[in-house]
Amino acid sequence: MTDAAPSRPALILRDYSDDLAPHFHDINAEWIEAMFVMEDLDRAVLRNPRGKIIDPGGVILFVEAIGIGIVGTCALKKSGEGQFELTKMGVTSTARGLGAGAFLLAAAIARANALGTDKLYLLTSKRCEAAIHLYEQAGFTHDTEIMRDYGSRYDRCDVAMRYRPC
């Protein structure tokens, strides 16, 4: 007789509310500080997500694992008419392996589509190999135009990708 694999907790999508802002900050600060140096743009967005993302027309999503709490977040930052940057996507280190990143990415793409997005893109680093693989599986492709137009926003950015649905 074999033991059954432990089941994953159910995942629930949550929209931004001011009481969730500390999770947005802490989850992103965790991965940024573990892998990189916190930049001025990071600090500005993490300290004021309502002013920097929500009020200008963007969206912040959270994933909650039942029995654990908020374990991940990401934002769609409006960068022009019909244009959004997928940004500040992270999952707590203790929740990796629960499928929260894929769940959150699929929800963000669906929300971007619901907003009538013409251009959905992201900026990242080659050091984020697992995330890049996840983005590629979801339909993002490497894009030199995105790199040229937006890649200088972060010192750590050496990868730019654009969503191209199959």
CSV table of C-alpha atoms in Angstrom, one decimal:
chain,number,residue,atom,x,y,z
A,1,MET,CA,0.0,0.0,0.0
A,2,THR,CA,1.3,3.4,-0.9
A,3,ASP,CA,0.8,6.7,0.9
A,4,ALA,CA,-1.3,9.2,-1.0
A,5,ALA,CA,0.5,12.4,-1.9
A,6,PRO,CA,-0.4,15.3,0.4
A,7,SER,CA,-3.1,17.5,-1.2
A,8,ARG,CA,-2.3,21.1,-2.0
A,9,PRO,CA,-4.4,23.8,-0.3
A,10,ALA,CA,-7.1,25.4,-2.4
A,11,LEU,CA,-6.0,28.7,-3.9
A,12,ILE,CA,-8.3,31.8,-4.0
A,13,LEU,CA,-7.8,35.0,-6.0
A,14,ARG,CA,-8.1,38.3,-4.0
A,15,ASP,CA,-8.2,41.8,-5.4
A,16,TYR,CA,-6.3,44.7,-3.8
A,17,SER,CA,-7.6,46.3,-0.7
A,18,ASP,CA,-5.6,48.7,1.5
A,19,ASP,CA,-5.5,46.1,4.3
A,20,LEU,CA,-3.6,43.8,1.9
A,21,ALA,CA,-0.9,46.4,1.0
A,22,PRO,CA,1.5,45.1,3.7
A,23,HIS,CA,1.5,41.7,1.9
A,24,PHE,CA,2.3,43.4,-1.4
A,25,HIS,CA,5.2,45.0,0.2
A,26,ASP,CA,6.5,42.1,2.2
A,27,ILE,CA,6.2,39.4,-0.5
A,28,ASN,CA,8.0,41.6,-3.1
A,29,ALA,CA,10.7,42.8,-0.6
A,30,GLU,CA,11.5,39.2,0.2
A,31,TRP,CA,12.4,38.1,-3.3
A,32,ILE,CA,14.0,41.4,-4.4
A,33,GLU,CA,16.2,41.6,-1.3
A,34,ALA,CA,17.1,37.9,-1.6
A,35,MET,CA,18.2,38.2,-5.2
A,36,PHE,CA,19.0,41.8,-6.0
A,37,VAL,CA,19.2,45.3,-4.5
A,38,MET,CA,16.1,47.2,-3.8
A,39,GLU,CA,15.9,50.1,-6.3
A,40,ASP,CA,14.2,53.5,-5.9
A,41,LEU,CA,11.4,52.4,-8.2
A,42,ASP,CA,10.8,49.3,-6.1
A,43,ARG,CA,10.6,51.4,-2.9
A,44,ALA,CA,8.2,53.9,-4.5
A,45,VAL,CA,5.8,51.2,-5.7
A,46,LEU,CA,6.0,49.0,-2.6
A,47,ARG,CA,5.4,52.0,-0.2
A,48,ASN,CA,2.5,53.3,-2.2
A,49,PRO,CA,0.8,50.6,-4.2
A,50,ARG,CA,-2.5,52.5,-4.4
A,51,GLY,CA,-0.9,55.7,-5.7
A,52,LYS,CA,1.5,54.0,-8.0
A,53,ILE,CA,-0.6,51.2,-9.4
A,54,ILE,CA,-4.3,51.2,-8.5
A,55,ASP,CA,-5.2,54.9,-8.9
A,56,PRO,CA,-3.6,55.3,-12.3
A,57,GLY,CA,-5.7,52.4,-13.6
A,58,GLY,CA,-3.8,49.3,-12.7
A,59,VAL,CA,-4.6,46.2,-10.8
A,60,ILE,CA,-3.0,44.3,-7.9
A,61,LEU,CA,-3.9,40.6,-7.3
A,62,PHE,CA,-3.2,38.3,-4.5
A,63,VAL,CA,-3.4,34.5,-4.1
A,64,GLU,CA,-4.5,33.1,-0.8
A,65,ALA,CA,-3.8,29.5,0.1
A,66,ILE,CA,-6.6,28.2,2.3
A,67,GLY,CA,-5.2,27.5,5.8
A,68,ILE,CA,-2.0,29.4,5.1
A,69,GLY,CA,-3.0,32.9,4.1
A,70,ILE,CA,-1.8,35.3,1.4
A,71,VAL,CA,1.2,33.7,-0.3
A,72,GLY,CA,1.6,35.6,-3.6
A,73,THR,CA,0.9,38.8,-5.4
A,74,CYS,CA,1.4,40.6,-8.7
A,75,ALA,CA,0.4,43.8,-10.4
A,76,LEU,CA,-0.7,45.1,-13.8
A,77,LYS,CA,0.8,48.6,-13.9
A,78,LYS,CA,-0.8,50.7,-16.6
A,79,SER,CA,1.9,52.2,-18.9
A,80,GLY,CA,-0.3,53.6,-21.6
A,81,GLU,CA,-3.6,53.2,-23.3
A,82,GLY,CA,-4.2,49.5,-23.5
A,83,GLN,CA,-0.7,48.8,-22.2
A,84,PHE,CA,0.2,47.1,-19.0
A,85,GLU,CA,3.4,45.9,-17.4
A,86,LEU,CA,3.1,42.6,-15.4
A,87,THR,CA,5.2,43.6,-12.4
A,88,LYS,CA,6.0,42.8,-8.8
A,89,MET,CA,5.1,39.2,-9.1
A,90,GLY,CA,6.2,37.0,-6.2
A,91,VAL,CA,5.3,34.1,-4.0
A,92,THR,CA,6.6,33.6,-0.5
A,93,SER,CA,9.5,31.2,-0.2
A,94,THR,CA,7.5,29.0,2.2
A,95,ALA,CA,4.7,28.6,-0.4
A,96,ARG,CA,6.7,27.7,-3.4
A,97,GLY,CA,5.6,24.4,-5.0
A,98,LEU,CA,1.9,25.0,-4.3
A,99,GLY,CA,1.2,26.2,-7.8
A,100,ALA,CA,0.5,29.7,-6.6
A,101,GLY,CA,2.7,31.3,-9.2
A,102,ALA,CA,1.0,29.7,-12.1
A,103,PHE,CA,-2.4,30.3,-10.6
A,104,LEU,CA,-1.6,34.0,-10.1
A,105,LEU,CA,0.0,34.4,-13.6
A,106,ALA,CA,-3.1,32.9,-15.3
A,107,ALA,CA,-5.4,35.2,-13.3
A,108,ALA,CA,-3.2,38.2,-14.2
A,109,ILE,CA,-3.4,37.4,-17.9
A,110,ALA,CA,-7.1,36.8,-17.7
A,111,ARG,CA,-7.6,40.2,-16.0
A,112,ALA,CA,-5.4,41.9,-18.6
A,113,ASN,CA,-7.5,40.4,-21.3
A,114,ALA,CA,-10.7,41.6,-19.5
A,115,LEU,CA,-9.2,45.1,-19.4
A,116,GLY,CA,-8.8,45.0,-23.2
A,117,THR,CA,-5.0,45.1,-23.1
A,118,ASP,CA,-3.3,45.5,-26.4
A,119,LYS,CA,0.3,45.1,-25.0
A,120,LEU,CA,1.1,43.0,-21.9
A,121,TYR,CA,4.8,42.8,-21.1
A,122,LEU,CA,7.2,42.2,-18.2
A,123,LEU,CA,10.8,43.0,-17.3
A,124,THR,CA,13.0,40.6,-15.4
A,125,SER,CA,16.4,39.2,-14.9
A,126,LYS,CA,18.2,36.1,-16.3
A,127,ARG,CA,18.7,35.1,-12.6
A,128,CYS,CA,14.9,34.5,-12.3
A,129,GLU,CA,15.1,31.3,-14.4
A,130,ALA,CA,12.1,29.5,-12.8
A,131,ALA,CA,9.9,32.6,-13.4
A,132,ILE,CA,11.1,33.0,-17.0
A,133,HIS,CA,10.2,29.4,-17.6
A,134,LEU,CA,6.7,30.0,-16.1
A,135,TYR,CA,6.3,33.1,-18.3
A,136,GLU,CA,7.3,31.2,-21.4
A,137,GLN,CA,4.9,28.4,-20.7
A,138,ALA,CA,2.1,31.0,-20.3
A,139,GLY,CA,2.8,32.5,-23.7
A,140,PHE,CA,5.3,35.3,-23.1
A,141,THR,CA,8.2,35.6,-25.6
A,142,HIS,CA,11.4,37.4,-25.4
A,143,ASP,CA,11.1,40.8,-27.1
A,144,THR,CA,13.9,43.2,-28.1
A,145,GLU,CA,11.4,46.1,-28.7
A,146,ILE,CA,10.1,45.8,-25.1
A,147,MET,CA,13.7,45.8,-23.9
A,148,ARG,CA,14.5,48.9,-25.9
A,149,ASP,CA,11.4,50.8,-24.8
A,150,TYR,CA,11.2,49.8,-21.1
A,151,GLY,CA,14.3,47.8,-20.1
A,152,SER,CA,16.1,50.7,-18.5
A,153,ARG,CA,13.5,51.0,-15.7
A,154,TYR,CA,15.5,48.6,-13.5
A,155,ASP,CA,19.3,48.1,-13.2
A,156,ARG,CA,18.6,44.3,-12.8
A,157,CYS,CA,16.6,44.1,-16.0
A,158,ASP,CA,18.2,42.0,-18.7
A,159,VAL,CA,15.1,40.2,-20.0
A,160,ALA,CA,12.0,41.7,-21.5
A,161,MET,CA,9.0,39.6,-22.6
A,162,ARG,CA,5.7,40.3,-24.3
A,163,TYR,CA,2.6,38.2,-24.0
A,164,ARG,CA,1.6,36.6,-27.3
A,165,PRO,CA,-1.3,34.2,-26.8
A,166,CYS,CA,-1.2,31.0,-28.8
